[in-house]
Coordinates of C-alpha atoms and ligand atoms in Angstrom, one line a residue:
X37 CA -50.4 19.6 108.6
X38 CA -47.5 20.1 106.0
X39 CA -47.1 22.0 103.4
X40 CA -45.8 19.0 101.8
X41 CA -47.1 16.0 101.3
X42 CA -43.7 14.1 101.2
X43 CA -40.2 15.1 102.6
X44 CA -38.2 13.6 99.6
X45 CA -39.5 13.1 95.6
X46 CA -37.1 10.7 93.7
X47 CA -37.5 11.3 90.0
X48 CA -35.8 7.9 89.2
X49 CA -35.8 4.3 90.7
X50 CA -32.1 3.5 89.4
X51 CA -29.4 2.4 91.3
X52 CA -29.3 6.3 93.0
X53 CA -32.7 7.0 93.5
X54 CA -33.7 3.5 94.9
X55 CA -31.0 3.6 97.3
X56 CA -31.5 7.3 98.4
X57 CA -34.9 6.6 98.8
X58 CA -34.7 3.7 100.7
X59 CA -31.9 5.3 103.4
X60 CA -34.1 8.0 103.6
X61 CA -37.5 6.8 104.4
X62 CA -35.5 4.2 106.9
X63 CA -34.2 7.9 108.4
X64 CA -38.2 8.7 109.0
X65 CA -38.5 10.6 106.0
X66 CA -42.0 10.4 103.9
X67 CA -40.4 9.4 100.6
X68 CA -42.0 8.4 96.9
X69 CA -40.1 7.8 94.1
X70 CA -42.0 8.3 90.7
X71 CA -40.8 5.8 87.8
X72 CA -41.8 5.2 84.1
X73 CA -39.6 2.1 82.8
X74 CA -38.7 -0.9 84.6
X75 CA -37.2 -1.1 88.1
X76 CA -33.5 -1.0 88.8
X77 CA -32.6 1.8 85.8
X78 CA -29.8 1.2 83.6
X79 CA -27.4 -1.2 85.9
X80 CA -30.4 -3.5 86.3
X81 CA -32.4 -3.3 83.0
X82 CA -29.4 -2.5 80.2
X83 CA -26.0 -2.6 81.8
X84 CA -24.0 -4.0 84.4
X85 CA -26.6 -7.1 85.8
X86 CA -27.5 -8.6 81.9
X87 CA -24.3 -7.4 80.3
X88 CA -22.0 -9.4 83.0
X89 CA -25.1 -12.1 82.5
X90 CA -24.2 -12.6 78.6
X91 CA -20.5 -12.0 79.4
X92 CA -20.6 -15.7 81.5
X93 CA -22.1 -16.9 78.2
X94 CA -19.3 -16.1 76.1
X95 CA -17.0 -17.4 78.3
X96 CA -18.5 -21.0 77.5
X97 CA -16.9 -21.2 74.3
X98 CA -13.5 -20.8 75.5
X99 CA -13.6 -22.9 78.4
X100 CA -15.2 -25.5 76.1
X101 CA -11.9 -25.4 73.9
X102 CA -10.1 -25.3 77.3
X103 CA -11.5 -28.2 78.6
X104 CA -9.6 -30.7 76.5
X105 CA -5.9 -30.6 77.4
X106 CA -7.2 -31.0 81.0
X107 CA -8.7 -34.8 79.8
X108 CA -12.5 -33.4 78.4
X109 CA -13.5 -34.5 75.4
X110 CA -17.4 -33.5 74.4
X111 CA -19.7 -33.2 71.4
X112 CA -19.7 -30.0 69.7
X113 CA -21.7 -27.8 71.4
X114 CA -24.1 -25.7 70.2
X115 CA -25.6 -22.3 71.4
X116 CA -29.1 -20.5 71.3
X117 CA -29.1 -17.1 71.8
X118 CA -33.1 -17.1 72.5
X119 CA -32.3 -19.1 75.2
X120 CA -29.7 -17.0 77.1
X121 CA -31.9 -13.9 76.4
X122 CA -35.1 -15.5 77.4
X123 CA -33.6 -17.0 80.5
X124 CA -31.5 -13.2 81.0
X125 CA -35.1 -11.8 80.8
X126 CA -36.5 -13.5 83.4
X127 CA -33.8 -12.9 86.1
X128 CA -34.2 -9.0 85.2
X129 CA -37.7 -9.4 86.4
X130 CA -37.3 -11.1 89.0
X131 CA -35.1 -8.2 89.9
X132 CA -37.1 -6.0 89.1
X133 CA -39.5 -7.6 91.8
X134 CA -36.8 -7.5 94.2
X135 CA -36.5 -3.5 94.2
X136 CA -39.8 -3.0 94.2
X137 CA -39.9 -4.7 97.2
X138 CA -37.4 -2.9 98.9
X139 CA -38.9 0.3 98.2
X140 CA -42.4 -1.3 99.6
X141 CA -40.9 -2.7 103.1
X142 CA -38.9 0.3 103.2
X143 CA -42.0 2.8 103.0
X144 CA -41.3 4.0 100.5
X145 CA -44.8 5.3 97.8
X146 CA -43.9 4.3 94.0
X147 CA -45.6 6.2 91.5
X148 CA -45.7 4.9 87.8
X149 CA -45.5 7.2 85.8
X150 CA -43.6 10.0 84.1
X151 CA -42.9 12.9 86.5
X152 CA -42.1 16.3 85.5
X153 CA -41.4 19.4 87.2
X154 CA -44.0 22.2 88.0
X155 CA -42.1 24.2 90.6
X156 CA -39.5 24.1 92.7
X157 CA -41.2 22.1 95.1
X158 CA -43.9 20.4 92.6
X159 CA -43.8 17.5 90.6
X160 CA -46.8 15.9 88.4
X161 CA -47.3 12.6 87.8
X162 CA -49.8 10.7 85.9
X163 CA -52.0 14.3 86.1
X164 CA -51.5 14.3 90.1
X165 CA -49.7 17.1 91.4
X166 CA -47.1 16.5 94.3
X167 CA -45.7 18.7 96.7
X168 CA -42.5 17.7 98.2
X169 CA -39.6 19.3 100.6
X170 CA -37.1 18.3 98.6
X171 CA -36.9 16.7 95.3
X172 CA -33.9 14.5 93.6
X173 CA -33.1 14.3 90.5
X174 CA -32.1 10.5 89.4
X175 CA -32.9 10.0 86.1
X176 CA -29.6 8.7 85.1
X177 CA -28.0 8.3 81.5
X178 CA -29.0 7.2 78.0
X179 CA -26.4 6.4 75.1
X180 CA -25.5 9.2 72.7
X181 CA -24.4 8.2 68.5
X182 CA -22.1 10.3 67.1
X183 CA -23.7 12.5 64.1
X184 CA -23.1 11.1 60.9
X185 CA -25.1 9.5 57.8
X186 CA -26.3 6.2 58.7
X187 CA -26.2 6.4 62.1
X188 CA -30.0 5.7 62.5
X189 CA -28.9 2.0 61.1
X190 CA -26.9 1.6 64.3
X191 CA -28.4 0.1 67.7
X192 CA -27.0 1.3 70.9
X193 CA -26.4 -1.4 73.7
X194 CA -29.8 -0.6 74.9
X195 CA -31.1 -2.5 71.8
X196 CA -28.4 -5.3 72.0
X197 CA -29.8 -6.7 75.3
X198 CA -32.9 -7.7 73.1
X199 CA -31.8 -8.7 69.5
X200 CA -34.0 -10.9 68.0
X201 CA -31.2 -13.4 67.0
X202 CA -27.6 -12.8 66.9
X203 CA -25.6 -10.9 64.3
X204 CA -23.2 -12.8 62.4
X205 CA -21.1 -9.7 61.6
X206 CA -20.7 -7.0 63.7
X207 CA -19.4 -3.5 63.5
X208 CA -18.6 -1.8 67.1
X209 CA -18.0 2.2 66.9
X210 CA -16.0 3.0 70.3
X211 CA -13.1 2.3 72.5
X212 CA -14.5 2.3 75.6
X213 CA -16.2 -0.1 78.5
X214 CA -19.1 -0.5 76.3
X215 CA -17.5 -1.3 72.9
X216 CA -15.0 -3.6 74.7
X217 CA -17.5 -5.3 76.8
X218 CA -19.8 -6.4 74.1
X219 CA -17.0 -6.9 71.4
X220 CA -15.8 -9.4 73.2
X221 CA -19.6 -11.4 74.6
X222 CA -20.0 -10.7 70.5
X223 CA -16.7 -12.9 69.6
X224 CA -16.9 -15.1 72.6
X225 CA -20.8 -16.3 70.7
X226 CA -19.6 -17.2 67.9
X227 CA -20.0 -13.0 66.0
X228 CA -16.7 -11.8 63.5
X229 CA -16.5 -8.6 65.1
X230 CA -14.5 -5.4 63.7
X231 CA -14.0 -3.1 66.1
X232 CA -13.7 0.1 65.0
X233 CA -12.2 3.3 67.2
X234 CA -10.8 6.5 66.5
X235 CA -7.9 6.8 69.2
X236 CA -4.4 4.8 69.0
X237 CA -4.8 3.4 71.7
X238 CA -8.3 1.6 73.6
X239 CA -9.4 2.6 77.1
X240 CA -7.7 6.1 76.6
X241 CA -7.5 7.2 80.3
X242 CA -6.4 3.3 81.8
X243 CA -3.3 3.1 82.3
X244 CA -1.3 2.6 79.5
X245 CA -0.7 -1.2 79.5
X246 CA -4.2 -1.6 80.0
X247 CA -5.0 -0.7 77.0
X248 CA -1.9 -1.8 75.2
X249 CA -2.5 -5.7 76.7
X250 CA -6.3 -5.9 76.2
X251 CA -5.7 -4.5 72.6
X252 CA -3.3 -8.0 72.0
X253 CA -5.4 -10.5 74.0
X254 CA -8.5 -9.4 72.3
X255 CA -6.7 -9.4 69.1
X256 CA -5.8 -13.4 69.6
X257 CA -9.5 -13.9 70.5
X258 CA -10.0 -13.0 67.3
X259 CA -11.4 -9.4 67.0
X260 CA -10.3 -7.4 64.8
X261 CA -9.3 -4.1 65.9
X262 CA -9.3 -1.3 63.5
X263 CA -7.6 1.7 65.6
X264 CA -7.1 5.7 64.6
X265 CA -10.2 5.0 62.5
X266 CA -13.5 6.4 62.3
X267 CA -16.6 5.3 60.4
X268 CA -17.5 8.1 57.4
X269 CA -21.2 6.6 56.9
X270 CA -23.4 3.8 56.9
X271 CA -25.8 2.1 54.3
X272 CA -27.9 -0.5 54.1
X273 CA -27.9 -2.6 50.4
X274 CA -29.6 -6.2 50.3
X275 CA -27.1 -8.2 52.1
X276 CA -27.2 -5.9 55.3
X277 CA -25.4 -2.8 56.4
X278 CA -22.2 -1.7 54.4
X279 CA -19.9 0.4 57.0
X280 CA -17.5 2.7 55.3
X281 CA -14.4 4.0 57.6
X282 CA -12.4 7.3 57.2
X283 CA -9.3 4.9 55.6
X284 CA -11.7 4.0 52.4
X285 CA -12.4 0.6 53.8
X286 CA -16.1 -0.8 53.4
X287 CA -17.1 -3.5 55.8
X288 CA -20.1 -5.3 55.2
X289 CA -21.9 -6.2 58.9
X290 CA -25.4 -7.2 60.3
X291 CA -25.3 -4.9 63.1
X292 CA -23.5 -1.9 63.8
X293 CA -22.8 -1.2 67.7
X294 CA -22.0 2.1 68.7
X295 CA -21.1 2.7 72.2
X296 CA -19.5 5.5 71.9
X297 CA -20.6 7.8 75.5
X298 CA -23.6 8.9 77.4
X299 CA -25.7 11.8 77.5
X300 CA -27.2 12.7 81.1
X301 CA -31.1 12.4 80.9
X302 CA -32.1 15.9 81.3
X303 CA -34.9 16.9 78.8
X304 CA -39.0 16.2 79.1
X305 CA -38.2 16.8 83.3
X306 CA -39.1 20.6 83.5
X307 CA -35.7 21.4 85.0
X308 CA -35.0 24.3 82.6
X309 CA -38.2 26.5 83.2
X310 CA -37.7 25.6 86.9
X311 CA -34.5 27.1 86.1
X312 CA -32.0 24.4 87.2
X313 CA -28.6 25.0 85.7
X314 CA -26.5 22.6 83.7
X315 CA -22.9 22.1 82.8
X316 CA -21.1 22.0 79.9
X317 CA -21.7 18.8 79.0
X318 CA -25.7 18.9 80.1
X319 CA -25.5 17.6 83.2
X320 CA -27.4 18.6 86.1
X321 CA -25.2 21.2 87.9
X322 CA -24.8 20.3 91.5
X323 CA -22.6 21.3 94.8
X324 CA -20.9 19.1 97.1
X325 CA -24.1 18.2 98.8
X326 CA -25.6 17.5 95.4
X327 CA -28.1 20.2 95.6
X328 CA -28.2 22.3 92.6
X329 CA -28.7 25.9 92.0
X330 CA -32.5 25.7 93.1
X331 CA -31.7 24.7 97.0
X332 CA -34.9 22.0 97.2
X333 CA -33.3 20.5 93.9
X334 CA -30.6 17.4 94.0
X335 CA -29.4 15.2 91.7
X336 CA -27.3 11.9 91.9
X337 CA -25.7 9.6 90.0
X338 CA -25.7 9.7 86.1
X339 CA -27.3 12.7 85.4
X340 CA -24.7 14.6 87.0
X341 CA -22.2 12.9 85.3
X342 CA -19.4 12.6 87.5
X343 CA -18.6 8.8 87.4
X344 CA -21.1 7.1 85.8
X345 CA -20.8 3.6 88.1
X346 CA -23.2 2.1 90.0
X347 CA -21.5 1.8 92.7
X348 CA -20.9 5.9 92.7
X349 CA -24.6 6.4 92.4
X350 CA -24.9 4.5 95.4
X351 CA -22.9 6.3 97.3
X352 CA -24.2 9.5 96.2
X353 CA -27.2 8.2 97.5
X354 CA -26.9 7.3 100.7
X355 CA -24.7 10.5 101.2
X356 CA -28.0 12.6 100.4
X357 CA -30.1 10.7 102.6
X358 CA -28.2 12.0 105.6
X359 CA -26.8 14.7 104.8
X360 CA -31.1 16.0 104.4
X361 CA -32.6 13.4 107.1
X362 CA -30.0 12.8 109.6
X363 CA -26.4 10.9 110.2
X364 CA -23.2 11.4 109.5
X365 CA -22.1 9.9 106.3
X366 CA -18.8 12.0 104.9
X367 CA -19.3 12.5 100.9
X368 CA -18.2 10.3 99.4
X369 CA -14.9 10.6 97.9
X370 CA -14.2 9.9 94.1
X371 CA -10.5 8.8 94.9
X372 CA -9.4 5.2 94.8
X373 CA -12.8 4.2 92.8
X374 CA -11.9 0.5 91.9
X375 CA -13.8 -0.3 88.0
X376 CA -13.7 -3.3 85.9
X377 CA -14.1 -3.1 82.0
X378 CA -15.9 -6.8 81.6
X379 CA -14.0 -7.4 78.3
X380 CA -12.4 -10.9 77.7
X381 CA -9.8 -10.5 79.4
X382 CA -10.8 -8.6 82.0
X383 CA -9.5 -5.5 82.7
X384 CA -9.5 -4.1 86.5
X385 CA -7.9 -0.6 87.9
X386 CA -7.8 1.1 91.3
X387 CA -5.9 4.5 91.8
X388 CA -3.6 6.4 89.8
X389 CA -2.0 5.2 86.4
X390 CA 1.5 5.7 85.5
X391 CA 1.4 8.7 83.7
X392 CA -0.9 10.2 86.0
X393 CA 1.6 9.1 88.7
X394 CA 4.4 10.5 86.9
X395 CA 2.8 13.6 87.0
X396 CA 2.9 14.7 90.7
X397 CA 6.3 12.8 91.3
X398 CA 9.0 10.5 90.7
X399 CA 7.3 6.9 90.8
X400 CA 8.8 3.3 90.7
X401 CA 6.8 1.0 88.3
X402 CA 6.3 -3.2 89.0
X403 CA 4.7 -5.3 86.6
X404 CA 4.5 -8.4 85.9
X405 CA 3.3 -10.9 82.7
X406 CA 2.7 -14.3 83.0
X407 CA 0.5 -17.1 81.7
X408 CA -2.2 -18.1 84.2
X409 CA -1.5 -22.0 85.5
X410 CA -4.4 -23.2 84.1
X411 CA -3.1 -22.3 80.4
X412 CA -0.3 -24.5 80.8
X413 CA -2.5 -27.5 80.4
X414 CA -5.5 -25.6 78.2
X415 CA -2.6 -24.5 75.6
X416 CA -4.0 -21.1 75.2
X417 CA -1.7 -18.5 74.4
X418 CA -3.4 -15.6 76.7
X419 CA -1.4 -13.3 78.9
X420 CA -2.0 -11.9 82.5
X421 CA -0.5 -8.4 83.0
X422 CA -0.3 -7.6 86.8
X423 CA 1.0 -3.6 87.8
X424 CA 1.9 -1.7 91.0
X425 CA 2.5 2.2 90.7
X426 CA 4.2 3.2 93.4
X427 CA 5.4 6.7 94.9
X428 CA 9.1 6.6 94.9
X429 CA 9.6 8.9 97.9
X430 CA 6.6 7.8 100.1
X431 CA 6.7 4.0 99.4
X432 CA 3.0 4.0 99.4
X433 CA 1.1 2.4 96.3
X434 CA -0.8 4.8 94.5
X435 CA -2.3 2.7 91.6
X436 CA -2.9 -1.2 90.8
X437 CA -4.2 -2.4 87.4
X438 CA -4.9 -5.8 85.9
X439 CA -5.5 -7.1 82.1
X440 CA -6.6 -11.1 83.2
X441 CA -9.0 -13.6 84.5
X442 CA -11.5 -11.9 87.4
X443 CA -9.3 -9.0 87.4
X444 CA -12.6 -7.3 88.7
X445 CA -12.8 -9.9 92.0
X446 CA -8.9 -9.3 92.4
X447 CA -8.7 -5.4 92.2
X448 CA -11.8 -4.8 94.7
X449 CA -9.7 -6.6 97.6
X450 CA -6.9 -4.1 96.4
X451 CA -9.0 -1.1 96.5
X452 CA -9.1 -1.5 100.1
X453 CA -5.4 -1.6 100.8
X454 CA -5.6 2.1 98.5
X455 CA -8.0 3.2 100.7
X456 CA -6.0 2.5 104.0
X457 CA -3.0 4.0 102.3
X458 CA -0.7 0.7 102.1
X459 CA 2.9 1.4 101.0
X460 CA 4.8 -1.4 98.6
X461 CA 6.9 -2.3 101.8
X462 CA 3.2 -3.8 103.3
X463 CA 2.1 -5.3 99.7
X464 CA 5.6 -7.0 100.5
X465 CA 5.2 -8.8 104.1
X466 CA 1.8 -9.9 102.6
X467 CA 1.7 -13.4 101.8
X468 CA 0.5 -14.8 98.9
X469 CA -1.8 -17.4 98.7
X470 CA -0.7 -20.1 96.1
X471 CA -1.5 -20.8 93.5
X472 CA -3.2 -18.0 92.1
X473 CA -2.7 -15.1 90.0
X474 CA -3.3 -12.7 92.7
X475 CA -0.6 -13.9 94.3
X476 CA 1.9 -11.8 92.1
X477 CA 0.5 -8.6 93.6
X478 CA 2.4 -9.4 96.6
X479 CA 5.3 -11.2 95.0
X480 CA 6.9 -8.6 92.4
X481 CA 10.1 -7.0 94.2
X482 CA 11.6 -5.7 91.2
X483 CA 11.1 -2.4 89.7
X484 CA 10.8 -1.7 86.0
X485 CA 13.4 0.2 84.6
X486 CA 12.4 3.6 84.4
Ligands
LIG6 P1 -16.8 5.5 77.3 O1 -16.6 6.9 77.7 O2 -16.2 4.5 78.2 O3 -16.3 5.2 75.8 C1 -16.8 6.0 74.8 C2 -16.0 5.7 73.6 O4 -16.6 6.2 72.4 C3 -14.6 6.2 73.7 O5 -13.7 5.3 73.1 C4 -14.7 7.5 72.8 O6 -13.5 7.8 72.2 C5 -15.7 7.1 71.8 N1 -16.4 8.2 71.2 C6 -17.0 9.2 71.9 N2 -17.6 10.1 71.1 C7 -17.3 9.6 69.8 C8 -17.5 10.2 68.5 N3 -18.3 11.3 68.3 N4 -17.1 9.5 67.5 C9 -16.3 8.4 67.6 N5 -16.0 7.8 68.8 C10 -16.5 8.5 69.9 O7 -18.4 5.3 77.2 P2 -19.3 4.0 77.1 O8 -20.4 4.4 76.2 O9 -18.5 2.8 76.8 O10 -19.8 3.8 78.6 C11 -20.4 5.0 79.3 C12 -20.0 4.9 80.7 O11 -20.8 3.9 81.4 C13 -18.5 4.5 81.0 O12 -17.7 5.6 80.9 C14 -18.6 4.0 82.4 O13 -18.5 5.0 83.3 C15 -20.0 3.3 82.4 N6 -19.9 1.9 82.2 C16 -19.3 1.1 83.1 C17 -19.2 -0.2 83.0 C18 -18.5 -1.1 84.0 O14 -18.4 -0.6 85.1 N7 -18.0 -2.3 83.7 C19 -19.7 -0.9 81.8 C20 -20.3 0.0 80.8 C21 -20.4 1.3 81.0 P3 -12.3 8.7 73.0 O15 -11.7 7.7 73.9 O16 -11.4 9.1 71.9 O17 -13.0 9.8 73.7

């Protein structure tokens, strides 16, 4: 008999950990997974599945303005918020069903239960000691609030999946996916949102127009963005929370948001007396087979802290499955990652932006800024903004970025044409399909002026 009673130990049933357990135990691999939340981790329970839920809710309100220059008239409608996040809650467990029962049909043993480490091949859970050949790491992120008096009155987006009712003035501390995404589902419901970051420019990193365009579009949606500003302290008095910002402002809000980074989840796991190191920035040290410095040790997804998407986790995933129990899965490659930001309007980028282009070469720039067809007849004054980076002396397209309606569903189809290395002059005998937005991908022949 073994040594071991199970070939793999995921500490985790996130994105990561559900899918490396899953590939592996399909590999033949005796596989549990210990968990002590819900199923699904952060994507499932308090990120991508309920925020893109509530971001479909505030898109009603628009389309309801919308909907009269095309011939609708309606009664004023009205919106409950119990309602979405009753109705949000039941989906997430449903989905929560649904992974456990891939792990089940897969074979895979799930352990409730906090696990922590007691060697480098021992986990306990729930007072039961496991021995396993391997053990990954999977635990994923949590957010992190920036030190400063008050902060305890902030919630973190974890808490705004389950407000009790929503705010009617909001604060949101952060320029990134987070504060974007759920400034605009706050606006889009009906919140007067402030928006409060400490960079010139939003989505520092995006391409430059990305930032720039969501920055105006969101403006005419009525956020206010208050930019190279950072908030000094927060109090609470009898009418709420009173937010004071570095410029001597005080803004008086119900909620304060801050989204403002993640932390890997690291600490309560035993991985420092085991003696697994960590970098700079606490994440789990790994290698490019995500083992980390204690050989039977992995770790995926968030808690490394490489790209913390999903999709990425996923990948990392399956890539451990094999690369420990068989098959010949490459690792996966963190070039050409297509994201969306789930702000209103979307944002959507695959590849390089300009200025990372620029660096490494001389480039030749496209874009393109239109109104969508339908907001000829809706009368709303919102702007797509469409852009091809491309590499002046090998034609080929090295980035592709998008501020405008399902920029997300239009960029993944793009990501592929990175991936397969497409040049401009094959974006160019593409036809378009018409009408649609998309369309101008393929359609812009002129370069920008450099
Ligand atoms: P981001 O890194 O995207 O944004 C964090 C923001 O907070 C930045 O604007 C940053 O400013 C600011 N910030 C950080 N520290 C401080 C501080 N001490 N004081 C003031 N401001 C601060 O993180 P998020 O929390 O928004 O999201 C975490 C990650 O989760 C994302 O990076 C993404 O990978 C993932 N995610 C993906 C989504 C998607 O795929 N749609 C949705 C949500 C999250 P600065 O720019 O100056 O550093």
């Amino acid at each position: 008999m073994s040594e071991y009673e199970y070939d793999l130990f995921t500490i985790g049933a996130g994105s990561g950990g559900v899918r490396a357990s899953r590939f592996a135990a399909q590999l033949g691999a005796r596989v549990a997974v210990a968990e002590d939340r819900d199923l699904g981790g952060t994507c499932v329970n308090l990120g991508c599945i309920p925020k893109k839920l509530l971001s479909y809710a505030a898109h009603y309100e628009e389309d309801f303005g919308d909907a009269a220059g095309f011939g609708w008239s309606m009664i004023q409608p009205t919106f409950s918020w119990q309602t979405l996040i009753a109705n949000k809650n039941r989906e997430i467990a449903r989905l929560n069903g649904v992974y456990e029962k891939l792990l089940g049909d897969a074979g895979v043993t799930l352990l409730r239960g906090r696990a922590t480490l007691v060697d480098a091949h021992t986990v306990e859970v729930a007072g039961q000691r496991i021995r396993a050949r391997h053990i990954l790491v999977a635990t994923g992120g949590r957010p992190a609030k920036p030190e400063l008096p008050g902060m305890a009155h902030a919630i973190t987006s974890d808490e705004a999946f389950h407000l009790a009712r929503l705010p009617v003035r909001v604060v949101v501390y952060g320029g990134g996916y987070i504060a974007l995404e759920f400034a605009s589902i706050l606006n889009g419901l009906g919140a007067q949102v402030n928006l409060v970051y400490r960079g010139s420019r939003i989505l520092r990193g995006f391409d430059a127009d990305l930032g720039a365009t969501l920055a105006t579009e969101m403006t005419k949606k009525g956020v206010t963005l208050r930019l190279s500003t950072q908030i000094s302290r927060i109090d609470r008095d009898d009418d709420g929370l009173v937010v004071t910002l570095d410029d001597g402002t005080l803004l008086d809000a119900d909620c304060v948001l801050a989204a403002t980074g993640r932390t890997p989840n690291t600490a309560g796991l035993g991985l420092e007396a085991v003696g697994v190191e960590f970098d700079a920035r606490g994440a789990v040290q790994v290698d490019e087979n995500f083992r980390s410095n204690i050989p039977s040790i992995l770790a995926i997804g968030d808690v490394i802290d490489r790209v913390q998407l999903t999709p990425v986790a996923l990948a990392e995933g399956m890539f451990v499955a094999e690369h420990l129990f068989g098959g010949g899965r490459p690792a996966p490659s963190y070039e050409n990652v297509a994201t969306a930001v789930f702000s209103h309007p979307n944002v959507a980028t695959v590849g390089l932006s300009e200025e990372e282009a620029r660096a490494r070469g001389a480039v030749r720039i496209f874009r393109s800024r239109f109104k969508a067809l339908r907001h000829t007849l809706s009368g709303r004054d919102e702007q797509t903004m469409m852009k091809i980076v491309v590499d002046a002396a090998s034609d080929r397209v090295l980035g592709v970025h998008m501020v405008g309606e399902e920029a997300g569903e239009i960029i993944q189809g793009f990501a592929v044409a990175l991936q397969c290395g497409a040049t401009k002059a094959q974006f160019d005998a593409t036809i378009g399909i018409h009408p649609t937005s998309a369309e101008e991908f393929v359609t812009m022949r002129t370069a920008v002026e450099p």
